[in-house]
Tab-separated table of C-alpha atoms in Angstrom:
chain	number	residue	atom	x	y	z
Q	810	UNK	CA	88.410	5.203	-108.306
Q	811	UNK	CA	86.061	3.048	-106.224
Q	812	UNK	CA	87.433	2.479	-102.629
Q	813	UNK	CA	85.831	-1.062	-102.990
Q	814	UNK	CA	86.862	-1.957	-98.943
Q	815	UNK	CA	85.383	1.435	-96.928
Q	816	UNK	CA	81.814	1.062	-96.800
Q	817	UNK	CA	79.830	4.625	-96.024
Q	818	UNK	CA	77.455	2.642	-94.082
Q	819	UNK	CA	79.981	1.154	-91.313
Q	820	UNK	CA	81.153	3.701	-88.987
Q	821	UNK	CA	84.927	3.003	-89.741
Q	822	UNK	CA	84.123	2.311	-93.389
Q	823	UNK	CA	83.056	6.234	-93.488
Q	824	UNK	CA	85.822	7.501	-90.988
Q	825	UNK	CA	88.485	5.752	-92.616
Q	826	UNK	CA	87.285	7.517	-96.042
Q	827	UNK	CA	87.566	10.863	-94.990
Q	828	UNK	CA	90.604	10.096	-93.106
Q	829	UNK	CA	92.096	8.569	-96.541
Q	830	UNK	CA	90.788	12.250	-98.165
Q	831	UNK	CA	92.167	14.172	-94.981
Q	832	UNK	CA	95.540	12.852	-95.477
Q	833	UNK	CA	95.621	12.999	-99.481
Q	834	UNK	CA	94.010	16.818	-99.138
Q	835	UNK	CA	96.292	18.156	-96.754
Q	836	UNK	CA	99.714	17.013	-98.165
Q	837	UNK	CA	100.525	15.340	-101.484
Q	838	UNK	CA	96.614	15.669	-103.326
Q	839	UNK	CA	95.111	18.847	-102.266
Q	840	UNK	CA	92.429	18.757	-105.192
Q	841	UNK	CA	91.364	15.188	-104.276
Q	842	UNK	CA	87.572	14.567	-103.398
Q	843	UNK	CA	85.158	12.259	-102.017
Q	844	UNK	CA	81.689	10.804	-102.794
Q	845	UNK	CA	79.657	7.547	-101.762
Q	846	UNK	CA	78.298	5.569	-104.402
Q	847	UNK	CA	74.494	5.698	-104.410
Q	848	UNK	CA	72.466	2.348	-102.878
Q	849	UNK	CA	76.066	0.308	-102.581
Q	850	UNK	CA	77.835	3.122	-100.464
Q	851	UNK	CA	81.268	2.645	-101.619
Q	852	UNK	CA	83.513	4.978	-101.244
Q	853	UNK	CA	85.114	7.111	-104.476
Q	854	UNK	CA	87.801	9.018	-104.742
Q	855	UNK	CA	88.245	11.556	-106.986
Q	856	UNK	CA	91.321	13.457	-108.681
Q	857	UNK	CA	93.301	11.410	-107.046
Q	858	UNK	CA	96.122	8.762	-107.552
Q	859	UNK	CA	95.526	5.684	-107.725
Q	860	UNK	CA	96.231	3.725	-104.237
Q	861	UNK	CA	99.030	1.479	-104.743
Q	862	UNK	CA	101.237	4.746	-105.921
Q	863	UNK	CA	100.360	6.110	-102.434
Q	864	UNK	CA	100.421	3.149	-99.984
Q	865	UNK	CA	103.864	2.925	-99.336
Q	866	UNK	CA	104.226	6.400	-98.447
Q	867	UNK	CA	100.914	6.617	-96.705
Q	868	UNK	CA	102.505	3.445	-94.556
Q	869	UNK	CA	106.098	5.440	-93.536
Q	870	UNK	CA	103.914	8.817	-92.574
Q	871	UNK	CA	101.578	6.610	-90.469
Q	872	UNK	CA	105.068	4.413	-88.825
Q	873	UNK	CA	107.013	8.232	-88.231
Q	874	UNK	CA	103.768	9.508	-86.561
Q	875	UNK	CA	104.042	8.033	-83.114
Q	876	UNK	CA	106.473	10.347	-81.608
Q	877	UNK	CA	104.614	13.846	-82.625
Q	878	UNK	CA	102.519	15.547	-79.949
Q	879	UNK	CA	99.241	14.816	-80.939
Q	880	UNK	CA	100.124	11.040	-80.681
Q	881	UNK	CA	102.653	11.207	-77.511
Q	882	UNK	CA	100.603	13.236	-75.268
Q	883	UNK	CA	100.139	11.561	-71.690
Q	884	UNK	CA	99.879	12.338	-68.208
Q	885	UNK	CA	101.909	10.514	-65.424
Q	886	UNK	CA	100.042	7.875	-62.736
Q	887	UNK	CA	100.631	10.301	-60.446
Q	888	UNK	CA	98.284	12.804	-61.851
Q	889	UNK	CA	96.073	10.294	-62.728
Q	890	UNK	CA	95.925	8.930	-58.819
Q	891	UNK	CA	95.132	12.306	-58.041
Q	892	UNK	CA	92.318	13.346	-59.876
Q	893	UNK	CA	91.026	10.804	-61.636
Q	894	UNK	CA	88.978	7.608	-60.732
Q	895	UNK	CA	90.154	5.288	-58.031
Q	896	UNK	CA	90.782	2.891	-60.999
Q	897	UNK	CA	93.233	4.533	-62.878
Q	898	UNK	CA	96.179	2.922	-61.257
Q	899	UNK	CA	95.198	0.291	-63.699
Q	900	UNK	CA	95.269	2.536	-66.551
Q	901	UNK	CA	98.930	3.430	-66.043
Q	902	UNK	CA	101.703	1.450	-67.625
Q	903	UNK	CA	104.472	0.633	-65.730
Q	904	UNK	CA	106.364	3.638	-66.199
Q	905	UNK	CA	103.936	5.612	-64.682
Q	906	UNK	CA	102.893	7.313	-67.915
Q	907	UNK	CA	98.685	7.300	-69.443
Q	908	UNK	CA	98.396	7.619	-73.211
Q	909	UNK	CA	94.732	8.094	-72.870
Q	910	UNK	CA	92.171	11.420	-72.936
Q	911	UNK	CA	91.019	11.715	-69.693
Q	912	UNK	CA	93.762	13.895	-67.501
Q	913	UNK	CA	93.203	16.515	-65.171
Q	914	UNK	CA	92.179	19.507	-66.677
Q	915	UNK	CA	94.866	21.684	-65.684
Q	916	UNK	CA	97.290	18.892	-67.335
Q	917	UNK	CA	95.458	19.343	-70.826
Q	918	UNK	CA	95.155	23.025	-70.400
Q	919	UNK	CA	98.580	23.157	-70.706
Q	920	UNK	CA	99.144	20.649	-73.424
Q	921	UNK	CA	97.029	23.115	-75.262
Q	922	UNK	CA	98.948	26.145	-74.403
Q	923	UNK	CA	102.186	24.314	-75.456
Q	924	UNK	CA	100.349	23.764	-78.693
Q	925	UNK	CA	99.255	26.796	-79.378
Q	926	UNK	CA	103.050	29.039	-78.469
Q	927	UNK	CA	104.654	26.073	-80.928
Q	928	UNK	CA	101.814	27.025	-83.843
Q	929	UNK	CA	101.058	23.255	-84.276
Q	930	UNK	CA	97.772	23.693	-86.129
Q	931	UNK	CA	97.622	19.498	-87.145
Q	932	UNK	CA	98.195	18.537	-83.701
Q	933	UNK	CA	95.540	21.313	-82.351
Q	934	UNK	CA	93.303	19.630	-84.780
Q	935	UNK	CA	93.436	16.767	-83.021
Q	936	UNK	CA	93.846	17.994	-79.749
Q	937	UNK	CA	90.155	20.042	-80.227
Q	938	UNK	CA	88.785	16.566	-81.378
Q	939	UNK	CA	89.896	14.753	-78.366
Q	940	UNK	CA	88.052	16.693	-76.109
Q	941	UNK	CA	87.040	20.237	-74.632
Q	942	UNK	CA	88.773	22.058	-72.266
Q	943	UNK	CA	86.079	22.953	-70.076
Q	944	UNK	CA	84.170	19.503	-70.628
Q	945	UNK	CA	84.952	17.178	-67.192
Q	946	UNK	CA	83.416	13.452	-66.316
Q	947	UNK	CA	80.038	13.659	-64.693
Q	948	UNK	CA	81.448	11.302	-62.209
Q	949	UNK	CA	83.889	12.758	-60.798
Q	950	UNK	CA	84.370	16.834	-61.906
Q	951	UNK	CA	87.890	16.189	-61.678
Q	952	UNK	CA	88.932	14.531	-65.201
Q	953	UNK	CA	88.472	15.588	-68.623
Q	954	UNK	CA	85.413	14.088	-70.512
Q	955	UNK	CA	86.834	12.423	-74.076
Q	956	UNK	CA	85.315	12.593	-77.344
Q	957	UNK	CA	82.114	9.941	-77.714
Q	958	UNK	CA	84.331	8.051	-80.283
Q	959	UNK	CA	86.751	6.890	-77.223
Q	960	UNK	CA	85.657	3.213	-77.372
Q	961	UNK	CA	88.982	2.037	-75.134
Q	962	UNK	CA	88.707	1.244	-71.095
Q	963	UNK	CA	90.583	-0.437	-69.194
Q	964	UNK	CA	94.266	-1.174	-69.578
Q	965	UNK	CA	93.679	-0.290	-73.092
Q	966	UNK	CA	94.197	3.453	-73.406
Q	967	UNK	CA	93.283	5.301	-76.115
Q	968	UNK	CA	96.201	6.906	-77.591
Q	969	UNK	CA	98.506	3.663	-77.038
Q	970	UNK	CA	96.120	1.749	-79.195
Q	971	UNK	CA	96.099	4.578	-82.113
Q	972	UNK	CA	100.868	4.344	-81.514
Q	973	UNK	CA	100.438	0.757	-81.711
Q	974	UNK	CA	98.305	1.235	-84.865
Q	975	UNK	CA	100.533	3.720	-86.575
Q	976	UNK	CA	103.558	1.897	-85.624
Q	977	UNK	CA	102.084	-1.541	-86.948
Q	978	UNK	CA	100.828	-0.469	-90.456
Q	979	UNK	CA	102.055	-1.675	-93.553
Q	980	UNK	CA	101.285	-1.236	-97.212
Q	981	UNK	CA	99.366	-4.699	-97.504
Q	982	UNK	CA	97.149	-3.507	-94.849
Q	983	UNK	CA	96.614	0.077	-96.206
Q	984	UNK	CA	95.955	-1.610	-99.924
Q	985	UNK	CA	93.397	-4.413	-97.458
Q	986	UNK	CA	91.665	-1.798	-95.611
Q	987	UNK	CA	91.024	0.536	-98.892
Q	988	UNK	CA	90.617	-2.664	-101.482
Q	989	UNK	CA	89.319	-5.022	-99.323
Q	990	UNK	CA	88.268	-7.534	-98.009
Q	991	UNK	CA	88.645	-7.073	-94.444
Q	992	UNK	CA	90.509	-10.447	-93.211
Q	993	UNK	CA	91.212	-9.255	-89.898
Q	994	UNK	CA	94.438	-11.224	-89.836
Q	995	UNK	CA	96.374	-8.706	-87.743
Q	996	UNK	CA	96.942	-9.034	-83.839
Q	997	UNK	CA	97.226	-5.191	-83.638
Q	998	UNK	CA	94.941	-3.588	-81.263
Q	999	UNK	CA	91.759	-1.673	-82.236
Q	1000	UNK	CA	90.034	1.571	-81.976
Q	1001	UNK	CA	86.356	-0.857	-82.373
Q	1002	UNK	CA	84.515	1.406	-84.614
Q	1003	UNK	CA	83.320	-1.406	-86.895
Q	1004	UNK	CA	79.458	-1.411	-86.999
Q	1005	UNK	CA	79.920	-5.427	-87.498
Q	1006	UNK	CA	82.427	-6.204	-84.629
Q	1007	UNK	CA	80.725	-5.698	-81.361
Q	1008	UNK	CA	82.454	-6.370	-78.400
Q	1009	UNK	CA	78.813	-5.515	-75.800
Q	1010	UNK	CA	79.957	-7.539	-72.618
Q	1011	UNK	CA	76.495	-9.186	-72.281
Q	1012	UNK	CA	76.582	-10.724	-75.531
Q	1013	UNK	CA	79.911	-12.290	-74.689
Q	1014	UNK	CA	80.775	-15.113	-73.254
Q	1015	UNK	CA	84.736	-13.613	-71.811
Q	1016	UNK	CA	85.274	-10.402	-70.650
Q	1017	UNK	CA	86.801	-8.386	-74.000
Q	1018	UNK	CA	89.227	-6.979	-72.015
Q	1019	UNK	CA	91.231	-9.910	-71.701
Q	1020	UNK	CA	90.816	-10.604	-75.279
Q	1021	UNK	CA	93.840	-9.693	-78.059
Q	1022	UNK	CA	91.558	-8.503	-80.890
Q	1023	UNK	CA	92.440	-9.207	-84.607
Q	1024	UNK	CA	92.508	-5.714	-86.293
Q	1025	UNK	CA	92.097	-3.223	-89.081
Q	1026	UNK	CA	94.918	-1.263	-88.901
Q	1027	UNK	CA	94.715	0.423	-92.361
Q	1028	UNK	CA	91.323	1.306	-91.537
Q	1029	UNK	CA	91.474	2.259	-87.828
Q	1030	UNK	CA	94.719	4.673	-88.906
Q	1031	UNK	CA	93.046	6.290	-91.465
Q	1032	UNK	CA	89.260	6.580	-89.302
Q	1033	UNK	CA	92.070	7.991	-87.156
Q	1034	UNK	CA	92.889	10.706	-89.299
Q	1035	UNK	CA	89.454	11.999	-89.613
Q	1036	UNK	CA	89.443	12.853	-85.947
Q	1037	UNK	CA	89.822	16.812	-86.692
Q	1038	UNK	CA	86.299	17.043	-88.303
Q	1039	UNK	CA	84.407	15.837	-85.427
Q	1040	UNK	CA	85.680	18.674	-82.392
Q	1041	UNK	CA	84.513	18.457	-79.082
Q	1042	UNK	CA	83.153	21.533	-77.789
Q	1043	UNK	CA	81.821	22.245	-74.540
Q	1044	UNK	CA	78.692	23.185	-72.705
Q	1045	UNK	CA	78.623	24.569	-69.799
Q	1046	UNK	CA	80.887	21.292	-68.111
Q	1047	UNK	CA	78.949	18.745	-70.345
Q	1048	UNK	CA	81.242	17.999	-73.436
Q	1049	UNK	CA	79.313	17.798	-77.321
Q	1050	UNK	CA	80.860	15.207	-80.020
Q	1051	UNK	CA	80.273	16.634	-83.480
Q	1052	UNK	CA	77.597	14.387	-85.281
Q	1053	UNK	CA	76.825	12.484	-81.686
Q	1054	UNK	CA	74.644	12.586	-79.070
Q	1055	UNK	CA	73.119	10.990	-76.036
Q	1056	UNK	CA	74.088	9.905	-72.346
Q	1057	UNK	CA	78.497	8.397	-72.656
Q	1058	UNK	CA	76.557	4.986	-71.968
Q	1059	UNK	CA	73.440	5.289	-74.339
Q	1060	UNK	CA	74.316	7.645	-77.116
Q	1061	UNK	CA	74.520	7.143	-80.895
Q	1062	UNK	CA	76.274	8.347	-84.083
Q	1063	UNK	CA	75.037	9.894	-87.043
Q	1064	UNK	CA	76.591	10.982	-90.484
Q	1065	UNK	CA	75.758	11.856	-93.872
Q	1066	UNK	CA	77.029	10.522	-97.184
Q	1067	UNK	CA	76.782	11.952	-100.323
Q	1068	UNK	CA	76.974	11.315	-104.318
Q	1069	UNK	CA	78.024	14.832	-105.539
Q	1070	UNK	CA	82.055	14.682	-105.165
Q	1071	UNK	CA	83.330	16.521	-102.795
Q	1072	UNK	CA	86.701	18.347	-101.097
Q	1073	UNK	CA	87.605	18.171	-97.796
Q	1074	UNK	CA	86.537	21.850	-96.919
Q	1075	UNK	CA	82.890	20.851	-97.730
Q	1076	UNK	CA	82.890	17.300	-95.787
Q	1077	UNK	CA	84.158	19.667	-92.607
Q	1078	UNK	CA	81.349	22.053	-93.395
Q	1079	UNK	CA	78.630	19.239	-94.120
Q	1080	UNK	CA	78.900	17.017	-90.660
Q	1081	UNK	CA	78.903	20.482	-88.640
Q	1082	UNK	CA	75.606	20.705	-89.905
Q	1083	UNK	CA	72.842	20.134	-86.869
Q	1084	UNK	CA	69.357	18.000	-87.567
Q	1085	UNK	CA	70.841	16.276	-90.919
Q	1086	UNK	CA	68.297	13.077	-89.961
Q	1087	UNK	CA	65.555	15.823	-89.558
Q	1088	UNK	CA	66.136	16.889	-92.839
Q	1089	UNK	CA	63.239	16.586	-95.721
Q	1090	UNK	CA	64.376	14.634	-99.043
Q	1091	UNK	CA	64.193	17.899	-100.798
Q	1092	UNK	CA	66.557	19.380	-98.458
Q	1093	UNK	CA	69.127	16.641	-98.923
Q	1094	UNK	CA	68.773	16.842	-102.617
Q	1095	UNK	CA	69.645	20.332	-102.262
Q	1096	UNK	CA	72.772	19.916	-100.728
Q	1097	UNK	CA	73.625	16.836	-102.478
Q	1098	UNK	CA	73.048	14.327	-99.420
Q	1099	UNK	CA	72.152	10.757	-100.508
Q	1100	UNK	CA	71.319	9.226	-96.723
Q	1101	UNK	CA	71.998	9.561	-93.461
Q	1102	UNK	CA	72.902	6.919	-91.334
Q	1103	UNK	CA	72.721	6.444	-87.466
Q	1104	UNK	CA	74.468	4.000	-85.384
Q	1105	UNK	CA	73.938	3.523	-81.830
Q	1106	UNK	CA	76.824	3.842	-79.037
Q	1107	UNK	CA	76.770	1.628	-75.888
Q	1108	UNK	CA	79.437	0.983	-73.330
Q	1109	UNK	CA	79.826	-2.026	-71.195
Q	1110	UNK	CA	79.063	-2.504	-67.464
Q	1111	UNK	CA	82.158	-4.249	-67.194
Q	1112	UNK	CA	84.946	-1.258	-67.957
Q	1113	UNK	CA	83.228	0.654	-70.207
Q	1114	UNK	CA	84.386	-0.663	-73.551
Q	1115	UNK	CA	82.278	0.801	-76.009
Q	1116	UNK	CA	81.016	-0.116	-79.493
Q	1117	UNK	CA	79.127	0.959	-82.417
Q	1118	UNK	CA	75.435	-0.761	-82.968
Q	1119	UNK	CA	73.830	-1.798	-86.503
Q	1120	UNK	CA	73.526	1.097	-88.613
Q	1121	UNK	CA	70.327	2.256	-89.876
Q	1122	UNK	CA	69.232	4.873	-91.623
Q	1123	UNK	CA	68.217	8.141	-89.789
């Protein structure tokens, strides 16, 4: 079944896809899989339901997911005045607690630990996606450098906006963001991985951080979901984004699609892969790649906001 509303060649369109096979694979669908229709690059789902039996349920998991630990983790303003930037009193909410990814590293050591002694492999998933343990800001040495996909600055924190997402979704917006079209009719706030919605500072006549964007839930939860096949690993104290590269201001984003159908084992396999642009067409025929796209990351002046450029093909 065509996934007529996730489109491989938006950023969010292909996160949200293999978050929509993540979550189908790893509970209720195991055998499901996942291609991209050649030249349109819609999404298709294979062996799988259709979507209206699933929404609903897909809706409750996403609404009971805001209290586990991959979703709750924060750090108190305390911590945060300690070692991080002299901004981060702004980055606290009132009761002193940060939903974001950048705490001390001591603070996410032990989140990890506590992780690891309670055998919570989901939440370690995400956990090893957020960031590396070893990988600190340039800035400063003293805070822990986030995955490239953290788009949020600011008073928006990361992991608030992803609770406010889970706790927001409903089935209409699940059946929206897999169906389409995209109306963007929701005041719920955004994780701004949409390729078409840039929010660059300079091209803006108000700052975006005083804005309340109209969202995607359905979409942003699911791109959520897809988090554990992009792990941040570390080198030396410089922290590595699977399938990304650059400098945190000028970077860029590049993934693969594919026609062949395929499970979730292989995706995780396939974007692991290095120099997937570099490849030769033979080479992608070979493996069953159709394209590969890349999308460029910037990040404001003004906070840091970041957002995905035009895609084009690597």
């Amino acid at each position: 079944q065509e996934l007529t509303g996730l489109d491989g060649s938006n950023p969010l369109g292909f996160l949200a896809a293999i978050g929509v096979l993540r979550w189908l694979a790893s509970g209720p669908e195991p055998q499901a899989r996942l291609s991209f229709r050649d030249g349109s690059w819609t999404a298709v789902l294979h062996d799988a339901p259709p979507v209206q039996d699933w929404a609903p349920r897909a809706a409750d998991d996403a609404n009971a997911s805001t209290t586990r630990p991959h979703l709750a983790f924060s750090y108190t303003k305390k911590e945060a005045k300690t070692e991080a930037k002299k901004d981060a009193k702004t980055e606290a909410k009132k009761n002193g607690e940060v939903h974001d990814l950048k705490p001390p590293p001591d603070v996410f050591r032990q989140w990890l630990l506590g992780l690891r002694s309670e055998e919570d492999m989901d939440a370690m998933s995400f956990a090893l996606a957020y960031a590396a343990e070893r990988g600190l800001d340039a800035s400063t040495g003293k805070v822990i450098k986030p995955t490239a996909l953290h788009f949020t600055a600011g008073q928006q924190q990361f992991l608030g906006s992803v609770q406010e997402i889970a706790a927001s979704v409903t089935t209409e917006d699940i059946l929206e963001a897999l169906h389409g079209p995209w109306r963007y009719g929701r005041a719920v706030k955004s994780l701004s991985w949409d390729a078409t919605s840039s929010r660059n500072y300079a091209l803006r006549a108000t700052d975006p951080s005083k804005e309340k964007r109209l969202g995607n839930p359905g979409a942003d939860w699911f791109a959520f979901l897809a988090l554990p096949l992009f792990p941040v690993v570390s080198k030396g104290t410089q922290a590595l984004t699977t399938c990304a590269a650059g400098s945190w201001k000028r970077g860029w984003f590049r993934w693969p699609l594919w026609s062949v159908p395929a499970s979730l084992e292989t995706i995780s396999d396939l974007v692991l892969l290095p120099d997937l642009e570099r490849w030769s067409a033979r080479e992608r025929l070979l493996r069953g790649v159709s394209v590969v796209f890349r999308s460029d990351i910037g990040r404001s002046d003004q906070g840091g906001y970041g957002s995905f450029g035009p895609a084009r093909i690597a």
